[in-house]
CSV table of N, CA and C in Angstrom, one decimal:
chain,number,residue,atom,x,y,z
A,886,GLY,N,111.6,112.4,97.4
A,886,GLY,CA,111.5,112.8,96.0
A,886,GLY,C,110.2,113.6,95.8
A,887,PRO,N,110.0,113.9,94.5
A,887,PRO,CA,108.8,114.7,94.1
A,887,PRO,C,107.5,114.1,94.5
A,888,LEU,N,107.4,112.8,94.5
A,888,LEU,CA,106.2,112.1,94.9
A,888,LEU,C,105.8,112.4,96.3
A,889,ALA,N,106.9,112.2,97.2
A,889,ALA,CA,106.7,112.4,98.6
A,889,ALA,C,106.3,113.9,98.9
A,890,THR,N,106.9,114.8,98.2
A,890,THR,CA,106.6,116.2,98.4
A,890,THR,C,105.2,116.5,97.9
A,891,GLY,N,104.8,115.9,96.8
A,891,GLY,CA,103.4,116.1,96.3
A,891,GLY,C,102.4,115.5,97.3
A,892,SER,N,102.7,114.4,97.8
A,892,SER,CA,101.8,113.7,98.8
A,892,SER,C,101.6,114.5,100.0
A,893,ARG,N,102.8,115.0,100.5
A,893,ARG,CA,102.7,115.9,101.7
A,893,ARG,C,101.9,117.1,101.5
A,894,LYS,N,102.1,117.8,100.4
A,894,LYS,CA,101.3,119.0,100.0
A,894,LYS,C,99.8,118.7,99.9
A,895,ALA,N,99.5,117.5,99.3
A,895,ALA,CA,98.1,117.1,99.2
A,895,ALA,C,97.5,116.9,100.5
A,896,LEU,N,98.2,116.2,101.4
A,896,LEU,CA,97.7,115.9,102.8
A,896,LEU,C,97.5,117.3,103.5
A,897,GLU,N,98.4,118.2,103.4
A,897,GLU,CA,98.3,119.5,104.1
A,897,GLU,C,97.0,120.2,103.6
A,898,LEU,N,96.8,120.1,102.3
A,898,LEU,CA,95.6,120.8,101.7
A,898,LEU,C,94.3,120.1,102.2
A,899,ILE,N,94.3,118.8,102.2
A,899,ILE,CA,93.1,118.1,102.6
A,899,ILE,C,92.8,118.5,104.1
A,900,GLU,N,93.9,118.5,104.9
A,900,GLU,CA,93.8,118.8,106.3
A,900,GLU,C,93.3,120.2,106.5
A,901,GLN,N,93.8,121.2,105.8
A,901,GLN,CA,93.4,122.6,106.0
A,901,GLN,C,91.9,122.7,105.5
A,902,ARG,N,91.7,122.3,104.3
A,902,ARG,CA,90.4,122.5,103.7
A,902,ARG,C,89.2,121.7,104.3
A,903,TYR,N,89.5,120.5,104.7
A,903,TYR,CA,88.4,119.6,105.1
A,903,TYR,C,88.4,119.2,106.6
A,904,LEU,N,89.6,118.9,107.1
A,904,LEU,CA,89.7,118.3,108.4
A,904,LEU,C,89.8,119.4,109.5
A,905,ALA,N,90.5,120.5,109.3
A,905,ALA,CA,90.7,121.5,110.3
A,905,ALA,C,89.6,122.6,110.2
A,906,ASP,N,88.9,122.6,109.1
A,906,ASP,CA,87.8,123.7,108.9
A,906,ASP,C,86.5,123.2,109.4
A,907,PRO,N,86.0,123.8,110.6
A,907,PRO,CA,84.8,123.4,111.1
A,907,PRO,C,83.6,123.7,110.2
A,908,GLN,N,83.8,124.5,109.2
A,908,GLN,CA,82.7,124.9,108.3
A,908,GLN,C,82.7,123.9,107.1
A,909,ALA,N,83.6,123.1,106.9
A,909,ALA,CA,83.7,122.2,105.7
A,909,ALA,C,82.4,121.3,105.7
A,910,ALA,N,81.9,121.2,104.5
A,910,ALA,CA,80.7,120.4,104.2
A,910,ALA,C,80.9,118.9,104.6
A,911,SER,N,79.9,118.3,105.2
A,911,SER,CA,80.0,116.9,105.7
A,911,SER,C,80.4,116.0,104.6
A,912,GLY,N,79.8,116.1,103.4
A,912,GLY,CA,80.2,115.2,102.3
A,912,GLY,C,81.6,115.3,102.0
A,913,ASP,N,82.2,116.5,102.0
A,913,ASP,CA,83.6,116.7,101.7
A,913,ASP,C,84.5,116.0,102.7
A,914,VAL,N,84.0,116.2,104.0
A,914,VAL,CA,84.8,115.6,105.1
A,914,VAL,C,84.8,114.1,105.0
A,915,ARG,N,83.7,113.5,104.7
A,915,ARG,CA,83.6,112.1,104.5
A,915,ARG,C,84.5,111.6,103.4
A,916,HIS,N,84.6,112.3,102.3
A,916,HIS,CA,85.5,111.9,101.2
A,916,HIS,C,87.0,112.0,101.7
A,917,ALA,N,87.3,113.1,102.5
A,917,ALA,CA,88.6,113.2,103.0
A,917,ALA,C,89.0,112.1,103.9
A,918,MET,N,88.0,111.6,104.8
A,918,MET,CA,88.3,110.5,105.7
A,918,MET,C,88.6,109.2,104.9
A,919,THR,N,87.8,109.0,103.8
A,919,THR,CA,88.0,107.9,102.9
A,919,THR,C,89.4,107.9,102.3
A,920,ALA,N,89.8,109.1,101.9
A,920,ALA,CA,91.1,109.3,101.3
A,920,ALA,C,92.2,108.9,102.3
A,921,LEU,N,92.0,109.4,103.6
A,921,LEU,CA,93.0,109.1,104.6
A,921,LEU,C,93.1,107.6,104.9
A,922,ARG,N,91.9,107.0,105.0
A,922,ARG,CA,91.9,105.5,105.2
A,922,ARG,C,92.7,104.8,104.1
A,923,PHE,N,92.4,105.2,102.9
A,923,PHE,CA,93.0,104.5,101.7
A,923,PHE,C,94.5,104.8,101.8
A,924,TYR,N,94.9,106.0,102.1
A,924,TYR,CA,96.3,106.3,102.1
A,924,TYR,C,97.0,105.6,103.2
A,925,HIS,N,96.4,105.5,104.4
A,925,HIS,CA,97.0,104.8,105.5
A,925,HIS,C,97.3,103.4,105.2
A,926,GLU,N,96.3,102.8,104.4
A,926,GLU,CA,96.5,101.4,104.0
A,926,GLU,C,97.5,101.2,102.9
A,927,TYR,N,97.5,102.1,101.9
A,927,TYR,CA,98.3,101.8,100.7
A,927,TYR,C,99.4,102.8,100.4
A,928,GLY,N,99.3,104.0,101.0
A,928,GLY,CA,100.3,105.0,100.7
A,928,GLY,C,101.6,104.7,101.3
A,929,ARG,N,102.7,105.2,100.7
A,929,ARG,CA,104.0,104.9,101.2
A,929,ARG,C,104.9,106.2,101.5
A,930,GLU,N,104.4,107.3,100.9
A,930,GLU,CA,105.3,108.5,101.0
A,930,GLU,C,105.1,109.3,102.3
A,931,ILE,N,104.0,109.1,103.0
A,931,ILE,CA,103.8,109.9,104.2
A,931,ILE,C,103.7,108.8,105.4
A,932,SER,N,104.2,109.1,106.5
A,932,SER,CA,104.2,108.2,107.6
A,932,SER,C,102.8,107.9,108.1
A,933,ALA,N,102.5,106.7,108.6
A,933,ALA,CA,101.2,106.4,109.2
A,933,ALA,C,100.9,107.4,110.4
A,934,GLU,N,101.9,107.8,111.1
A,934,GLU,CA,101.7,108.7,112.2
A,934,GLU,C,101.2,110.0,111.7
A,935,ARG,N,101.7,110.5,110.6
A,935,ARG,CA,101.3,111.8,110.1
A,935,ARG,C,99.9,111.7,109.6
A,936,VAL,N,99.5,110.6,109.0
A,936,VAL,CA,98.1,110.4,108.5
A,936,VAL,C,97.2,110.4,109.7
A,937,ALA,N,97.6,109.7,110.8
A,937,ALA,CA,96.8,109.6,112.0
A,937,ALA,C,96.6,111.0,112.6
A,938,ALA,N,97.7,111.8,112.6
A,938,ALA,CA,97.6,113.1,113.1
A,938,ALA,C,96.6,114.0,112.4
A,939,ALA,N,96.5,113.8,111.0
A,939,ALA,CA,95.5,114.5,110.2
A,939,ALA,C,94.1,114.0,110.7
A,940,MET,N,93.9,112.7,110.8
A,940,MET,CA,92.6,112.2,111.3
A,940,MET,C,92.2,112.7,112.6
A,941,ARG,N,93.2,112.9,113.5
A,941,ARG,CA,92.9,113.4,114.9
A,941,ARG,C,92.2,114.8,114.8
A,942,ARG,N,92.4,115.5,113.8
A,942,ARG,CA,91.7,116.8,113.6
A,942,ARG,C,90.2,116.7,113.8
A,943,LEU,N,89.7,115.5,113.4
A,943,LEU,CA,88.2,115.3,113.4
A,943,LEU,C,87.7,115.0,114.8
A,944,LEU,N,88.5,114.9,115.8
A,944,LEU,CA,88.0,114.7,117.1
A,944,LEU,C,87.3,116.0,117.6
A,945,ALA,N,87.7,117.1,116.9
A,945,ALA,CA,87.1,118.4,117.2
A,945,ALA,C,85.6,118.5,116.6
A,946,ARG,N,85.3,117.6,115.7
A,946,ARG,CA,83.9,117.7,115.1
A,946,ARG,C,83.1,116.5,115.6
A,947,GLU,N,82.1,116.8,116.5
A,947,GLU,CA,81.3,115.8,117.1
A,947,GLU,C,80.8,114.7,116.2
A,948,GLU,N,80.2,115.2,115.0
A,948,GLU,CA,79.6,114.3,114.1
A,948,GLU,C,80.5,113.2,113.5
A,949,PHE,N,81.8,113.6,113.4
A,949,PHE,CA,82.8,112.7,112.8
A,949,PHE,C,83.7,112.0,113.9
A,950,ALA,N,83.6,112.5,115.1
A,950,ALA,CA,84.5,112.0,116.2
A,950,ALA,C,84.4,110.4,116.3
A,951,PRO,N,83.2,109.9,116.4
A,951,PRO,CA,83.1,108.4,116.6
A,951,PRO,C,83.9,107.6,115.5
A,952,GLU,N,83.7,108.0,114.3
A,952,GLU,CA,84.4,107.3,113.2
A,952,GLU,C,85.9,107.5,113.3
A,953,ALA,N,86.3,108.7,113.6
A,953,ALA,CA,87.7,109.1,113.7
A,953,ALA,C,88.4,108.2,114.8
A,954,ILE,N,87.7,108.1,115.9
A,954,ILE,CA,88.2,107.3,117.1
A,954,ILE,C,88.4,105.9,116.7
A,955,VAL,N,87.4,105.3,116.0
A,955,VAL,CA,87.5,103.9,115.5
A,955,VAL,C,88.7,103.7,114.6
A,956,ASP,N,88.9,104.7,113.7
A,956,ASP,CA,90.1,104.6,112.8
A,956,ASP,C,91.4,104.7,113.6
A,957,LEU,N,91.4,105.6,114.5
A,957,LEU,CA,92.7,105.8,115.3
A,957,LEU,C,93.0,104.5,116.1
A,958,ALA,N,91.9,103.9,116.6
A,958,ALA,CA,92.1,102.7,117.3
A,958,ALA,C,92.6,101.5,116.4
A,959,ARG,N,92.0,101.5,115.3
A,959,ARG,CA,92.4,100.4,114.3
A,959,ARG,C,93.8,100.6,113.9
A,960,TRP,N,94.2,101.9,113.8
A,960,TRP,CA,95.6,102.2,113.4
A,960,TRP,C,96.6,102.1,114.5
A,961,GLY,N,96.1,101.9,115.7
A,961,GLY,CA,97.0,101.8,116.9
A,961,GLY,C,97.6,103.1,117.2
A,962,ASP,N,96.9,104.2,117.0
A,962,ASP,CA,97.4,105.5,117.3
A,962,ASP,C,97.2,105.9,118.8
A,963,TRP,N,98.0,105.3,119.6
A,963,TRP,CA,97.8,105.4,121.1
A,963,TRP,C,98.3,106.8,121.6
A,964,GLU,N,99.0,107.5,120.7
A,964,GLU,CA,99.3,108.9,121.1
A,964,GLU,C,98.1,109.8,121.2
A,965,SER,N,97.0,109.4,120.6
A,965,SER,CA,95.8,110.2,120.7
A,965,SER,C,94.9,109.8,122.0
A,966,THR,N,95.4,108.9,122.8
A,966,THR,CA,94.7,108.5,124.0
A,966,THR,C,94.2,109.6,124.8
A,967,SER,N,95.0,110.6,125.2
A,967,SER,CA,94.6,111.7,126.0
A,967,SER,C,93.5,112.5,125.4
A,968,GLU,N,93.6,112.7,124.1
A,968,GLU,CA,92.6,113.5,123.4
A,968,GLU,C,91.3,112.8,123.4
A,969,VAL,N,91.3,111.5,123.2
A,969,VAL,CA,90.1,110.7,123.1
A,969,VAL,C,89.4,110.7,124.5
A,970,ILE,N,90.3,110.6,125.6
A,970,ILE,CA,89.7,110.6,126.9
A,970,ILE,C,89.1,111.9,127.2
A,971,GLU,N,89.8,113.0,126.9
A,971,GLU,CA,89.3,114.3,127.1
A,971,GLU,C,87.9,114.6,126.4
A,972,LEU,N,87.9,114.2,125.1
A,972,LEU,CA,86.7,114.4,124.4
A,972,LEU,C,85.5,113.6,125.0
A,973,ASN,N,85.8,112.3,125.3
A,973,ASN,CA,84.8,111.5,125.9
A,973,ASN,C,84.3,112.0,127.2
A,974,ARG,N,85.2,112.5,128.0
A,974,ARG,CA,84.7,113.1,129.3
A,974,ARG,C,83.8,114.2,129.2
A,975,ARG,N,84.0,115.0,128.1
A,975,ARG,CA,83.2,116.2,127.8
A,975,ARG,C,81.8,115.7,127.3
A,976,LEU,N,81.8,114.7,126.6
A,976,LEU,CA,80.5,114.3,125.8
A,976,LEU,C,79.8,113.0,126.3
A,977,GLU,N,80.5,112.2,127.1
A,977,GLU,CA,80.0,110.8,127.3
A,977,GLU,C,78.5,110.7,127.7
A,978,SER,N,78.1,111.6,128.6
A,978,SER,CA,76.7,111.5,129.0
A,978,SER,C,75.7,111.8,128.0
A,979,GLN,N,76.0,112.7,127.0
A,979,GLN,CA,75.0,113.0,126.0
A,979,GLN,C,75.3,112.5,124.6
A,980,ASN,N,76.5,111.9,124.4
A,980,ASN,CA,76.8,111.4,123.1
A,980,ASN,C,77.2,109.9,123.1
A,981,ALA,N,76.2,109.0,123.0
A,981,ALA,CA,76.5,107.6,123.0
A,981,ALA,C,77.5,107.1,122.0
A,982,PRO,N,77.4,107.6,120.7
A,982,PRO,CA,78.3,107.1,119.7
A,982,PRO,C,79.8,107.4,120.1
A,983,VAL,N,80.0,108.6,120.6
A,983,VAL,CA,81.4,109.0,121.0
A,983,VAL,C,81.8,108.1,122.1
A,984,ARG,N,80.9,107.9,123.1
A,984,ARG,CA,81.2,107.1,124.3
A,984,ARG,C,81.5,105.6,123.9
A,985,ARG,N,80.7,105.0,123.0
A,985,ARG,CA,81.0,103.7,122.6
A,985,ARG,C,82.3,103.6,121.8
A,986,ALA,N,82.6,104.5,120.9
A,986,ALA,CA,83.9,104.5,120.2
A,986,ALA,C,85.0,104.7,121.2
A,987,ALA,N,84.9,105.6,122.1
A,987,ALA,CA,86.0,105.8,123.1
A,987,ALA,C,86.2,104.5,123.9
A,988,ILE,N,85.2,103.9,124.3
A,988,ILE,CA,85.3,102.7,125.1
A,988,ILE,C,86.1,101.6,124.3
A,989,GLY,N,85.7,101.5,123.0
A,989,GLY,CA,86.4,100.5,122.2
A,989,GLY,C,87.9,100.9,122.0
A,990,PHE,N,88.1,102.2,121.8
A,990,PHE,CA,89.5,102.7,121.7
A,990,PHE,C,90.3,102.3,123.0
A,991,LEU,N,89.7,102.6,124.1
A,991,LEU,CA,90.4,102.4,125.4
A,991,LEU,C,90.6,101.0,125.7
A,992,THR,N,89.7,100.1,125.2
A,992,THR,CA,89.8,98.7,125.4
A,992,THR,C,91.0,98.1,124.7
A,993,LEU,N,91.3,98.7,123.5
A,993,LEU,CA,92.4,98.2,122.7
A,993,LEU,C,93.7,98.9,123.0
A,994,SER,N,93.7,100.1,123.6
A,994,SER,CA,94.9,100.8,123.9
A,994,SER,C,95.7,100.1,125.0
A,995,PRO,N,97.0,99.9,124.8
A,995,PRO,CA,97.8,99.3,125.8
A,995,PRO,C,98.3,100.2,126.9
A,996,THR,N,97.9,101.5,126.9
A,996,THR,CA,98.4,102.4,127.8
A,996,THR,C,97.8,102.3,129.2
A,997,LYS,N,98.6,102.7,130.2
A,997,LYS,CA,98.1,102.7,131.6
A,997,LYS,C,96.9,103.7,131.7
A,998,GLU,N,97.1,104.8,131.1
A,998,GLU,CA,96.1,105.9,131.1
A,998,GLU,C,94.7,105.3,130.6
A,999,ALA,N,94.8,104.6,129.5
A,999,ALA,CA,93.5,104.0,129.0
A,999,ALA,C,92.9,103.0,130.0
A,1000,ALA,N,93.7,102.2,130.6
A,1000,ALA,CA,93.2,101.2,131.5
A,1000,ALA,C,92.5,101.9,132.7
A,1001,GLU,N,93.1,103.0,133.2
A,1001,GLU,CA,92.5,103.7,134.3
A,1001,GLU,C,91.2,104.3,133.9
A,1002,GLU,N,91.2,104.9,132.7
A,1002,GLU,CA,90.0,105.5,132.2
A,1002,GLU,C,88.9,104.5,132.0
A,1003,LEU,N,89.2,103.3,131.5
A,1003,LEU,CA,88.2,102.3,131.3
A,1003,LEU,C,87.6,101.8,132.6
A,1004,ALA,N,88.5,101.8,133.7
A,1004,ALA,CA,88.0,101.4,135.0
A,1004,ALA,C,87.0,102.4,135.5
A,1005,ARG,N,87.3,103.7,135.2
A,1005,ARG,CA,86.3,104.8,135.6
A,1005,ARG,C,85.0,104.6,134.8
A,1006,LEU,N,85.1,104.4,133.5
A,1006,LEU,CA,83.9,104.2,132.7
A,1006,LEU,C,83.1,103.0,133.1
A,1007,ARG,N,83.8,102.0,133.6
A,1007,ARG,CA,83.0,100.7,134.0
A,1007,ARG,C,82.0,101.0,135.1
A,1008,GLN,N,82.3,102.0,135.9
A,1008,GLN,CA,81.4,102.4,137.0
A,1008,GLN,C,80.1,102.8,136.5
A,1009,SER,N,80.1,103.6,135.5
A,1009,SER,CA,78.8,104.2,134.9
A,1009,SER,C,78.2,103.4,133.8
A,1010,TYR,N,79.1,102.7,133.0
A,1010,TYR,CA,78.6,102.0,131.8
A,1010,TYR,C,79.2,100.6,131.8
A,1011,PRO,N,78.9,99.8,132.8
A,1011,PRO,CA,79.5,98.4,132.9
A,1011,PRO,C,79.1,97.6,131.7
A,1012,ALA,N,77.9,97.6,131.2
A,1012,ALA,CA,77.4,96.8,130.1
A,1012,ALA,C,78.2,97.1,128.8
A,1013,GLU,N,78.4,98.4,128.6
A,1013,GLU,CA,79.1,98.9,127.4
A,1013,GLU,C,80.6,98.5,127.4
A,1014,VAL,N,81.2,98.6,128.6
A,1014,VAL,CA,82.6,98.2,128.7
A,1014,VAL,C,82.7,96.7,128.5
A,1015,ASP,N,81.8,95.9,129.1
A,1015,ASP,CA,81.9,94.5,128.9
A,1015,ASP,C,81.7,94.1,127.5
A,1016,ALA,N,80.7,94.7,126.8
A,1016,ALA,CA,80.4,94.4,125.4
A,1016,ALA,C,81.6,94.7,124.5
A,1017,ALA,N,82.3,95.8,124.8
A,1017,ALA,CA,83.5,96.2,124.0
A,1017,ALA,C,84.6,95.2,124.2
A,1018,LYS,N,84.8,94.8,125.5
A,1018,LYS,CA,85.8,93.8,125.8
A,1018,LYS,C,85.6,92.5,125.0
A,1019,LYS,N,84.3,92.0,125.1
A,1019,LYS,CA,83.9,90.8,124.4
A,1019,LYS,C,84.1,90.9,122.9
A,1020,ARG,N,83.6,92.0,122.3
A,1020,ARG,CA,83.7,92.2,120.9
A,1020,ARG,C,85.1,92.4,120.4
A,1021,LEU,N,86.0,93.0,121.2
A,1021,LEU,CA,87.3,93.3,120.7
A,1021,LEU,C,88.4,92.4,121.1
A,1022,SER,N,88.1,91.5,122.1
A,1022,SER,CA,89.1,90.5,122.5
A,1022,SER,C,89.3,89.4,121.5
A,1023,ARG,N,90.5,89.0,121.3
A,1023,ARG,CA,90.7,87.8,120.4
A,1023,ARG,C,91.1,86.6,121.2
A,1024,PRO,N,90.7,85.4,120.7
A,1024,PRO,CA,91.0,84.2,121.4
A,1024,PRO,C,92.5,84.2,121.7
A,1025,GLY,N,92.9,83.8,123.0
A,1025,GLY,CA,94.3,83.7,123.4
A,1025,GLY,C,94.9,85.1,123.6
A,1026,ASP,N,94.1,86.1,123.7
A,1026,ASP,CA,94.6,87.5,123.8
A,1026,ASP,C,94.9,87.8,125.3
A,1027,GLY,N,94.3,87.0,126.2
A,1027,GLY,CA,94.5,87.2,127.6
A,1027,GLY,C,93.7,88.3,128.1
A,1028,ARG,N,92.7,88.8,127.3
A,1028,ARG,CA,91.8,89.9,127.9
A,1028,ARG,C,90.6,89.2,128.5
């Protein structure tokens, strides 16, 4: 209906203007992230996958990548696993926040790809991987 069309148009606008534009002001991007989180939680007209795809745009902006990765993990957006791995491999040695977020994401991801990458990361960052496992495992979760 008209509400769904309006919501999709609004999301496209937010995506173009704030998420996909590397020149967008940080404050504006933060507001856009908040809007996506709110919509993911309460919105009904756009699929959760589509909202997650919009958030994935921020993996391209280092300053927002850690938060975006945490949101994608919380939303169970395992389709972004390859992108998170790729980003982390590029930045892991010089960007601890991205690395920690990626380790958390990979700890929660049920994919084989994530498990293999986590095993690789454990070689270089054993304490961080163990901390993430401890922090993110739930009782009776088998982790």
